[in-house]
């Protein structure tokens, strides 16, 4: 019966005549929407729905602020009918009353529907836009979800689809299972004689591999202000770093709980440290297949610790700081004092934003201090996973070290220009002060016209949206990108007795998201390596297929 109602809902929306209203673009917020619970005796929940670029971005019981959207409508506690698939084009309607109490509304939806949207396009909307908030609403919105990253879900989604195998809901806890598999095929095109002397024969690294297999779940503990839990494991880790060994074992990536505290948020568990946009964004949503060499060399993948975060000045500024120590992680020494302790902080600022928010300038900076209890080791592949270490130092003792990071982004519609600079200063008893340094500059253009959303809470950009998937007879979303990166560790000692290396990489990339679950990508790189008095070059490309399991 529920599936029949969903089908009738979409059929009705398809044949709705276009009204006199203007189709809304950008980000749309619907407030005060009634959500029927599965238990017919339970009171409906009042939720707020955020639609970004036509896609369902968030369903939350927290009041979402007006400045999160380009336009906001009050649904007057109307009842939603349809599917709520997070990340998919929004398709549902809102009825003026409770269809359980007044079933005649289902027989004449044309009369009783107050709002309708199909594939992200509004088909009916008599609501007036909300221009300003009442003092009470403003206070409620400011005390909404405050986590450094937004919750993957805040109320049960797909609430009518009880057959969804990876979904569970109860009074106290809700969640959804998810996974992803990444398949790579590496081709090496050319290698100079000097490069072969430095890193060996690259032909040994050609071929296909399972780049990553990731699985887990996210969900909420359903308090008045939900707590969000995240649990993910992986093999062939997506995220690399100087503190991550590559092996085929299952690795626990995320074990995290996000708790709203006053006007800030508190996150505890194994998680990403709050430094570098490139590190904080999910790697599969970046313009390039792999992170820059400097980010992999000088910043960690995950760590165990706590983070406090908040915002200021109408969310133009985000602040986050944390304390980390990986003594609870596997294969680590068994005491807190035997492991390195890190203090990490990041601040971001949006100094300029156009009136319609399609163009904005983002600036950020981060600092990471470590007492260096576990020593130091700097290695990096040439931004291909199937490659030898081009940058490789010897292991050395460390008194302490600091990493300084700066970032800048300019997004204008489908164009995005982003750069980061990272410098580490290592105080070592044997070699004195070492200063490995690197940077990258990345440019991308979504040729199909979509615009990456900007998350003010955490100061990062989101995944590439898809206006029309191949399932909707569209082409999906297509992005072309280029990057120049540099990693200079020439003052760091190497195992061979020389220097760890100085590497520059030119990259071209193509990303094609056919829908939200299937992606095909291509990356080409030209690599220059200066090491031990030799200058070598190499070039290759990698093809990738990503399948999201949900």
Coordinates of C-alpha atoms in Angstrom, one line a residue:
X1 CA 0.0 0.0 0.0
X2 CA 2.8 2.4 0.9
X3 CA 4.6 1.8 -2.4
X4 CA 1.4 2.3 -4.3
X5 CA 0.9 5.7 -2.5
X6 CA 4.4 6.7 -3.4
X7 CA 3.8 5.8 -7.1
X8 CA 0.5 7.7 -7.1
X9 CA 2.3 10.6 -5.6
X10 CA 4.9 10.8 -8.3
X11 CA 2.3 10.3 -11.0
X12 CA 0.3 13.2 -9.6
X13 CA 3.3 15.5 -9.5
X14 CA 4.3 14.6 -13.1
X15 CA 0.9 15.8 -14.4
X16 CA 0.6 18.9 -12.3
X17 CA 0.2 22.0 -14.4
X18 CA 2.8 24.7 -14.1
X19 CA 1.4 27.5 -11.9
X20 CA 2.1 31.2 -11.8
X21 CA 4.9 30.8 -9.3
X22 CA 8.6 31.1 -10.3
X23 CA 10.7 27.9 -10.1
X24 CA 13.0 28.3 -7.2
X25 CA 16.8 27.8 -7.7
X26 CA 19.6 27.2 -5.4
X27 CA 19.0 26.1 -1.8
X28 CA 15.4 25.7 -0.6
X29 CA 14.3 25.3 3.1
X30 CA 10.9 24.0 4.1
X31 CA 10.0 24.5 7.7
X32 CA 7.3 22.9 9.8
X33 CA 6.7 19.8 7.8
X34 CA 4.7 17.0 9.5
X35 CA 6.3 13.5 9.2
X36 CA 4.1 10.5 9.8
X37 CA 5.6 7.9 12.1
X38 CA 5.3 4.2 11.2
X39 CA 3.3 3.6 14.4
X40 CA -0.1 5.1 13.6
X41 CA -0.7 5.8 17.3
X42 CA 2.4 8.0 17.5
X43 CA 2.2 11.8 17.1
X44 CA 3.7 13.1 13.8
X45 CA 7.1 14.7 14.0
X46 CA 7.7 18.3 12.9
X47 CA 10.8 18.5 10.7
X48 CA 12.7 20.9 8.5
X49 CA 13.8 19.9 5.0
X50 CA 16.8 21.4 3.2
X51 CA 17.1 21.0 -0.6
X52 CA 20.4 22.0 -2.2
X53 CA 20.6 22.1 -6.0
X54 CA 17.4 20.1 -6.3
X55 CA 18.8 17.3 -4.1
X56 CA 17.6 16.4 -0.6
X57 CA 20.4 17.5 1.7
X58 CA 19.0 17.3 5.2
X59 CA 15.9 16.3 7.2
X60 CA 16.1 17.5 10.7
X61 CA 14.0 18.1 13.8
X62 CA 16.3 21.1 14.6
X63 CA 15.3 24.5 13.3
X64 CA 17.5 25.3 10.4
X65 CA 18.5 29.0 10.1
X66 CA 17.2 31.2 7.2
X67 CA 20.7 32.0 6.0
X68 CA 21.3 28.3 5.3
X69 CA 19.0 28.7 2.2
X70 CA 18.3 31.1 -0.6
X71 CA 14.6 30.9 0.0
X72 CA 12.5 29.5 2.9
X73 CA 8.8 28.5 3.0
X74 CA 6.6 27.6 6.0
X75 CA 4.7 24.4 5.2
X76 CA 2.2 25.1 8.0
X77 CA 2.5 21.6 9.4
X78 CA 1.4 20.0 6.2
X79 CA 2.0 16.3 5.9
X80 CA 4.6 15.0 3.5
X81 CA 4.0 12.1 1.1
X82 CA 6.7 10.5 -1.0
X83 CA 10.2 9.2 -0.6
X84 CA 13.0 11.0 1.2
X85 CA 16.3 9.8 -0.3
X86 CA 19.2 11.7 1.1
X87 CA 21.4 13.0 -1.8
X88 CA 18.8 12.2 -4.4
X89 CA 16.7 14.7 -6.4
X90 CA 13.7 15.7 -4.2
X91 CA 10.4 14.3 -5.2
X92 CA 7.4 14.5 -2.8
X93 CA 4.3 16.5 -2.1
X94 CA 2.8 18.0 1.0
X95 CA -0.9 17.6 1.9
X96 CA -2.9 20.2 3.9
X97 CA -4.0 17.6 6.4
X98 CA -3.3 14.1 7.9
X99 CA -4.1 11.5 5.2
X100 CA -4.6 8.9 8.0
X101 CA -7.5 10.9 9.4
X102 CA -8.8 12.2 6.1
X103 CA -8.2 9.5 3.4
X104 CA -10.2 11.5 0.9
X105 CA -7.0 13.6 0.5
X106 CA -5.4 10.7 -1.3
X107 CA -8.2 10.5 -3.7
X108 CA -8.0 14.2 -4.7
X109 CA -4.4 15.2 -4.2
X110 CA -4.7 17.9 -6.8
X111 CA -7.1 19.7 -4.4
X112 CA -5.4 19.0 -1.1
X113 CA -1.7 19.1 -2.1
X114 CA -0.2 22.4 -0.9
X115 CA 3.3 21.8 -2.2
X116 CA 4.8 19.5 -4.9
X117 CA 8.4 19.0 -6.1
X118 CA 9.6 16.5 -8.8
X119 CA 13.2 15.7 -9.4
X120 CA 14.2 18.9 -7.6
X121 CA 11.9 21.2 -9.6
X122 CA 9.0 22.8 -7.8
X123 CA 5.6 22.0 -9.5
X124 CA 3.2 23.6 -7.0
X125 CA 3.9 26.2 -4.3
X126 CA 1.4 28.7 -2.9
X127 CA 3.5 29.4 0.2
X128 CA 4.9 32.9 0.7
X129 CA 8.7 33.1 1.4
X130 CA 9.7 33.8 5.0
X131 CA 11.7 37.1 5.0
X132 CA 12.8 37.2 8.6
X133 CA 12.8 35.1 11.8
X134 CA 11.0 35.8 15.0
X135 CA 13.3 36.1 18.0
X136 CA 12.2 32.7 19.2
X137 CA 12.9 31.1 15.9
X138 CA 16.3 32.7 15.7
X139 CA 17.2 31.4 19.1
X140 CA 16.0 27.9 18.2
X141 CA 18.0 27.9 14.9
X142 CA 21.2 29.0 16.7
X143 CA 20.8 26.0 19.0
X144 CA 20.3 23.6 16.1
X145 CA 22.8 21.0 15.0
X146 CA 26.3 22.3 15.7
X147 CA 28.6 19.5 14.8
X148 CA 31.8 20.4 12.9
X149 CA 30.4 18.3 10.1
X150 CA 26.6 18.0 9.6
X151 CA 24.8 14.9 10.6
X152 CA 24.4 12.3 7.8
X153 CA 20.8 11.9 9.0
X154 CA 18.8 13.5 11.8
X155 CA 15.4 11.7 11.5
X156 CA 14.5 8.4 9.8
X157 CA 14.7 8.7 6.0
X158 CA 12.9 6.4 3.6
X159 CA 10.2 6.4 6.3
X160 CA 7.7 4.6 4.0
X161 CA 10.1 2.0 2.7
X162 CA 10.2 -0.6 5.4
X163 CA 11.8 -3.1 3.0
X164 CA 15.1 -1.2 2.8
X165 CA 17.6 -3.8 4.0
X166 CA 20.2 -1.4 5.4
X167 CA 17.9 0.9 7.4
X168 CA 16.9 0.6 11.1
X169 CA 14.8 2.9 13.3
X170 CA 13.7 2.7 16.9
X171 CA 12.7 5.2 19.5
X172 CA 16.2 5.7 20.8
X173 CA 18.5 4.9 17.9
X174 CA 18.4 5.2 14.1
X175 CA 20.9 4.4 11.4
X176 CA 21.7 3.3 7.9
X177 CA 24.4 0.9 6.6
X178 CA 26.6 2.0 3.8
X179 CA 29.7 0.9 1.9
X180 CA 31.8 1.6 -1.1
X181 CA 34.2 -0.3 -3.4
X182 CA 36.8 1.3 -5.5
X183 CA 38.5 -0.4 -8.4
X184 CA 41.7 1.0 -10.0
X185 CA 43.7 0.2 -13.1
X186 CA 47.2 1.7 -13.3
X187 CA 49.1 2.4 -16.5
X188 CA 52.7 3.7 -16.6
X189 CA 53.4 5.4 -19.9
X190 CA 57.0 6.4 -19.6
X191 CA 60.0 6.5 -17.3
X192 CA 63.4 8.1 -17.7
X193 CA 66.6 6.2 -17.0
X194 CA 67.4 8.5 -14.0
X195 CA 63.9 7.8 -12.6
X196 CA 64.5 4.0 -12.9
X197 CA 67.7 4.4 -11.0
X198 CA 65.9 6.3 -8.2
X199 CA 62.7 4.2 -7.7
X200 CA 63.1 1.0 -9.8
X201 CA 61.1 -0.3 -12.7
X202 CA 57.6 1.1 -12.7
X203 CA 56.3 -1.8 -14.9
X204 CA 56.1 -3.9 -11.7
X205 CA 53.4 -1.5 -10.4
X206 CA 51.0 -1.7 -13.4
X207 CA 47.7 -3.6 -13.2
X208 CA 44.4 -3.5 -11.5
X209 CA 43.5 -3.6 -7.8
X210 CA 40.8 -3.1 -5.3
X211 CA 41.8 0.3 -4.2
X212 CA 39.4 0.2 -1.2
X213 CA 36.5 -1.6 0.3
X214 CA 34.8 0.4 3.0
X215 CA 31.8 -0.5 5.0
X216 CA 29.9 0.7 8.2
X217 CA 27.1 2.9 9.2
X218 CA 25.9 6.3 10.5
X219 CA 23.0 7.2 12.6
X220 CA 21.6 9.1 15.5
X221 CA 20.9 8.6 19.2
X222 CA 17.4 10.2 19.2
X223 CA 17.7 12.7 22.1
X224 CA 15.9 16.1 21.8
X225 CA 19.0 17.3 20.0
X226 CA 20.3 14.2 18.3
X227 CA 23.8 12.8 18.8
X228 CA 25.3 11.4 15.7
X229 CA 27.3 8.1 15.7
X230 CA 29.7 7.0 12.9
X231 CA 31.3 3.6 12.5
X232 CA 33.3 2.6 9.5
X233 CA 36.0 0.0 8.7
X234 CA 38.0 -0.6 5.5
X235 CA 40.5 -2.7 3.8
X236 CA 43.1 -1.2 1.4
X237 CA 42.6 2.2 3.1
X238 CA 41.2 5.1 1.2
X239 CA 43.1 7.6 3.4
X240 CA 46.9 7.4 3.6
X241 CA 49.2 9.3 5.9
X242 CA 52.6 9.1 7.5
X243 CA 51.1 7.2 10.4
X244 CA 49.2 4.6 8.4
X245 CA 50.7 1.2 7.3
X246 CA 49.3 -0.3 4.1
X247 CA 48.1 -3.9 4.5
X248 CA 45.1 -6.0 3.6
X249 CA 43.8 -6.2 7.2
X250 CA 40.5 -4.6 8.2
X251 CA 41.2 -1.2 9.6
X252 CA 38.8 0.8 11.8
X253 CA 38.6 4.2 10.2
X254 CA 35.9 6.0 12.1
X255 CA 34.5 5.4 15.6
X256 CA 33.0 8.7 16.5
X257 CA 30.2 10.4 18.4
X258 CA 29.2 14.0 17.7
X259 CA 27.4 15.7 20.6
X260 CA 25.9 19.2 20.4
X261 CA 27.0 21.2 23.5
X262 CA 25.6 24.7 24.1
X263 CA 26.4 26.7 21.1
X264 CA 29.3 24.4 20.1
X265 CA 29.9 20.8 19.3
X266 CA 31.9 18.0 20.9
X267 CA 33.3 15.1 18.9
X268 CA 35.0 12.1 20.6
X269 CA 36.6 9.0 19.1
X270 CA 38.7 8.0 16.1
X271 CA 38.2 10.8 13.5
X272 CA 39.9 13.2 11.2
X273 CA 41.9 16.0 12.8
X274 CA 40.6 19.5 12.2
X275 CA 43.2 20.7 9.8
X276 CA 43.3 21.1 6.0
X277 CA 40.2 21.2 3.8
X278 CA 41.8 18.5 1.6
X279 CA 42.1 16.2 4.5
X280 CA 38.6 16.9 5.9
X281 CA 36.8 16.3 2.7
X282 CA 36.0 12.7 1.7
X283 CA 38.7 11.7 -0.8
X284 CA 36.2 10.2 -3.2
X285 CA 34.5 13.6 -3.6
X286 CA 37.7 15.6 -4.3
X287 CA 38.5 16.7 -7.9
X288 CA 41.5 14.3 -8.0
X289 CA 41.6 10.6 -7.2
X290 CA 44.4 11.0 -4.6
X291 CA 45.2 13.7 -2.2
X292 CA 48.3 15.9 -2.8
X293 CA 51.7 14.4 -1.9
X294 CA 52.3 17.0 0.8
X295 CA 49.0 16.3 2.6
X296 CA 49.8 12.5 2.6
X297 CA 53.3 13.1 3.8
X298 CA 52.9 15.7 6.5
X299 CA 49.3 15.2 7.8
X300 CA 47.8 12.1 9.3
X301 CA 44.7 10.2 8.1
X302 CA 42.8 9.6 11.3
X303 CA 43.6 9.9 15.0
X304 CA 42.0 9.2 18.4
X305 CA 40.9 12.3 20.3
X306 CA 38.3 15.0 21.0
X307 CA 37.3 18.1 19.1
X308 CA 35.4 21.2 20.1
X309 CA 34.1 23.4 17.3
X310 CA 31.8 26.4 16.8
X311 CA 31.0 29.4 14.5
X312 CA 31.0 33.2 14.8
X313 CA 29.7 36.2 12.8
X314 CA 26.8 34.6 11.0
X315 CA 28.8 31.5 10.4
X316 CA 31.4 33.4 8.3
X317 CA 34.0 32.1 10.7
X318 CA 34.5 28.5 11.9
X319 CA 36.8 27.4 14.7
X320 CA 37.8 23.9 15.7
X321 CA 40.5 22.5 18.1
X322 CA 41.3 19.1 19.4
X323 CA 43.7 16.9 21.4
X324 CA 44.7 13.6 20.0
X325 CA 46.7 10.5 21.1
X326 CA 46.5 7.2 19.2
X327 CA 47.3 4.9 22.1
X328 CA 43.9 3.1 21.8
X329 CA 44.5 2.3 18.1
X330 CA 45.7 -1.2 17.1
X331 CA 49.5 -2.0 17.0
X332 CA 50.3 1.0 19.2
X333 CA 52.2 0.9 22.5
X334 CA 49.9 0.3 25.4
X335 CA 50.3 3.6 27.4
X336 CA 49.3 7.2 26.8
X337 CA 52.7 8.5 27.5
X338 CA 54.4 6.1 25.1
X339 CA 52.5 7.6 22.1
X340 CA 52.7 11.1 20.6
X341 CA 50.2 13.7 21.8
X342 CA 49.0 16.3 19.3
X343 CA 47.3 19.6 19.7
X344 CA 45.4 20.6 16.5
X345 CA 43.4 23.7 15.5
X346 CA 41.9 25.2 12.4
X347 CA 40.1 28.5 11.6
X348 CA 38.3 29.5 8.4
X349 CA 36.8 32.7 7.2
X350 CA 34.5 33.7 4.3
X351 CA 35.5 37.4 3.8
X352 CA 33.4 37.8 0.7
X353 CA 30.3 36.2 -0.8
X354 CA 28.1 37.4 -3.6
X355 CA 24.4 38.2 -2.9
X356 CA 23.2 34.9 -4.4
X357 CA 26.1 33.0 -2.7
X358 CA 27.2 31.5 -6.0
X359 CA 30.6 33.1 -5.7
X360 CA 32.6 33.1 -2.5
X361 CA 36.1 33.4 -1.2
X362 CA 37.3 31.1 1.6
X363 CA 40.4 31.4 3.7
X364 CA 41.7 29.1 6.3
X365 CA 44.7 28.2 8.5
X366 CA 45.7 25.3 10.7
X367 CA 48.3 24.4 13.3
X368 CA 49.4 21.0 14.5
X369 CA 51.9 20.5 17.4
X370 CA 53.2 17.1 18.4
X371 CA 55.6 16.0 21.2
X372 CA 57.1 13.5 18.7
X373 CA 57.2 10.5 21.1
X374 CA 57.0 8.1 18.2
X375 CA 59.7 9.6 16.1
X376 CA 59.5 10.7 12.5
X377 CA 59.2 9.2 9.0
X378 CA 58.3 11.0 5.8
X379 CA 57.2 9.0 2.7
X380 CA 55.1 9.8 -0.3
X381 CA 54.0 8.1 -3.5
X382 CA 53.6 10.2 -6.6
X383 CA 49.8 10.6 -6.1
X384 CA 49.2 7.2 -7.6
X385 CA 48.4 4.3 -5.2
X386 CA 50.2 1.7 -7.3
X387 CA 53.6 3.2 -7.2
X388 CA 56.8 3.0 -5.2
X389 CA 57.8 5.6 -2.6
X390 CA 59.3 8.6 -4.5
X391 CA 59.9 10.6 -1.3
X392 CA 61.4 8.4 1.4
X393 CA 63.3 9.4 4.5
X394 CA 65.1 7.4 7.2
X395 CA 63.4 7.0 10.6
X396 CA 64.7 9.6 13.0
X397 CA 64.1 10.6 16.6
X398 CA 62.1 13.8 17.3
X399 CA 62.1 16.2 20.2
X400 CA 58.9 17.9 18.9
X401 CA 57.5 19.2 15.7
X402 CA 55.0 21.7 14.4
X403 CA 53.0 21.8 11.1
X404 CA 51.7 25.0 9.7
X405 CA 48.9 24.9 7.1
X406 CA 47.2 27.7 5.0
X407 CA 44.4 27.3 2.4
X408 CA 42.4 29.5 0.1
X409 CA 39.4 28.8 -2.2
X410 CA 37.5 30.7 -4.8
X411 CA 34.3 29.2 -6.0
X412 CA 32.3 30.9 -8.7
X413 CA 29.4 28.8 -9.9
X414 CA 30.8 25.5 -11.4
X415 CA 34.4 26.8 -11.2
X416 CA 36.5 26.1 -8.1
X417 CA 40.1 27.1 -7.5
X418 CA 41.7 25.8 -4.3
X419 CA 45.3 25.9 -2.9
X420 CA 47.0 24.7 0.2
X421 CA 50.5 25.2 1.7
X422 CA 51.9 23.0 4.5
X423 CA 55.3 23.4 6.3
X424 CA 56.6 21.2 9.1
X425 CA 59.4 22.1 11.4
X426 CA 61.0 19.1 13.1
X427 CA 63.4 19.5 16.0
X428 CA 65.7 16.4 15.9
X429 CA 68.6 15.6 18.2
X430 CA 70.7 14.0 15.4
X431 CA 70.0 16.3 12.3
X432 CA 69.0 19.6 13.9
X433 CA 66.0 21.4 12.4
X434 CA 64.3 19.8 9.4
X435 CA 61.7 21.7 7.4
X436 CA 59.8 19.6 4.8
X437 CA 57.5 21.8 2.8
X438 CA 54.9 21.4 0.1
X439 CA 51.8 22.9 -1.6
X440 CA 49.3 22.3 -4.3
X441 CA 47.0 24.4 -6.5
X442 CA 43.9 22.7 -7.9
X443 CA 41.3 24.0 -10.4
X444 CA 38.1 22.3 -11.4
X445 CA 35.2 23.0 -13.7
X446 CA 31.9 21.1 -13.5
X447 CA 31.0 21.2 -17.2
X448 CA 27.4 20.2 -16.6
X449 CA 26.9 23.4 -14.5
X450 CA 26.4 22.1 -11.0
X451 CA 27.8 24.1 -8.0
X452 CA 29.5 22.5 -5.1
X453 CA 27.8 23.4 -1.8
X454 CA 29.8 25.1 0.9
X455 CA 29.4 24.0 4.5
X456 CA 29.8 26.9 6.8
X457 CA 29.8 24.8 9.9
X458 CA 33.1 23.1 9.0
X459 CA 34.5 25.4 6.3
X460 CA 34.7 22.8 3.5
X461 CA 33.0 22.2 0.2
X462 CA 30.7 19.2 -0.4
X463 CA 30.5 16.5 -3.0
X464 CA 29.7 17.3 -6.6
X465 CA 25.9 17.5 -7.0
X466 CA 24.1 15.9 -9.9
X467 CA 21.2 17.9 -11.4
X468 CA 20.1 15.0 -13.7
X469 CA 21.3 11.4 -13.3
X470 CA 21.3 8.8 -16.0
X471 CA 18.4 7.2 -14.3
X472 CA 16.5 10.4 -15.1
X473 CA 17.6 10.4 -18.8
X474 CA 20.4 12.8 -18.1
X475 CA 24.1 12.7 -18.4
X476 CA 25.0 12.8 -14.7
X477 CA 27.6 15.3 -13.6
X478 CA 31.0 15.8 -15.4
X479 CA 34.0 17.5 -13.9
X480 CA 37.4 18.3 -15.4
X481 CA 40.3 19.3 -13.2
X482 CA 44.0 20.1 -13.1
X483 CA 46.5 20.3 -10.3
X484 CA 50.1 21.2 -9.7
X485 CA 51.7 20.0 -6.5
X486 CA 55.1 20.1 -5.0
X487 CA 56.7 18.2 -2.1
X488 CA 60.2 19.3 -1.0
X489 CA 61.9 17.0 1.6
X490 CA 65.4 17.6 0.2
X491 CA 66.7 18.6 3.7
X492 CA 65.5 15.4 5.3
X493 CA 67.9 12.4 5.4
X494 CA 67.1 9.3 3.4
X495 CA 67.7 5.6 4.0
X496 CA 70.3 5.6 1.2
X497 CA 72.3 8.3 2.9
X498 CA 71.2 11.1 0.5
X499 CA 68.1 13.2 0.7
X500 CA 64.5 12.1 0.9
X501 CA 63.7 14.0 -2.4
X502 CA 62.0 16.9 -4.1
X503 CA 59.0 16.1 -6.3
X504 CA 56.8 18.1 -8.6
X505 CA 53.6 16.7 -10.2
X506 CA 51.4 18.0 -13.0
X507 CA 47.9 16.3 -13.1
X508 CA 44.8 16.2 -15.2
X509 CA 41.6 14.6 -14.1
X510 CA 38.1 13.7 -15.3
X511 CA 35.2 12.8 -13.0
X512 CA 31.9 11.5 -14.2
X513 CA 29.2 10.8 -11.7
X514 CA 26.4 8.9 -13.6
X515 CA 24.3 8.9 -10.4
X516 CA 24.9 9.2 -6.7
X517 CA 26.1 5.6 -6.5
X518 CA 28.3 5.1 -9.6
X519 CA 31.4 7.1 -10.6
X520 CA 34.1 6.7 -13.3
X521 CA 37.3 8.7 -13.2
X522 CA 40.6 9.2 -15.1
X523 CA 43.8 10.8 -13.8
X524 CA 47.0 11.6 -15.7
X525 CA 50.2 12.7 -14.0
X526 CA 53.6 13.9 -15.2
X527 CA 56.1 13.5 -12.3
X528 CA 59.5 15.2 -11.8
X529 CA 61.8 13.8 -9.1
X530 CA 65.1 15.4 -7.9
X531 CA 66.9 13.2 -5.5
X532 CA 70.5 12.2 -4.7
X533 CA 71.8 14.4 -7.5
X534 CA 69.6 12.8 -10.2
X535 CA 66.7 14.3 -12.0
X536 CA 64.2 11.8 -13.3
X537 CA 60.8 12.0 -14.9
X538 CA 57.8 9.6 -15.3
X539 CA 54.2 9.7 -16.4
X540 CA 51.2 7.5 -16.1
X541 CA 47.4 7.4 -15.8
X542 CA 44.9 5.6 -13.6
X543 CA 41.3 4.7 -14.3
X544 CA 38.9 4.3 -11.4
X545 CA 35.4 2.9 -10.9
X546 CA 33.6 3.7 -7.7
X547 CA 30.4 1.9 -6.6
X548 CA 28.6 3.2 -3.5
X549 CA 26.7 0.5 -1.7
X550 CA 23.6 1.8 0.1

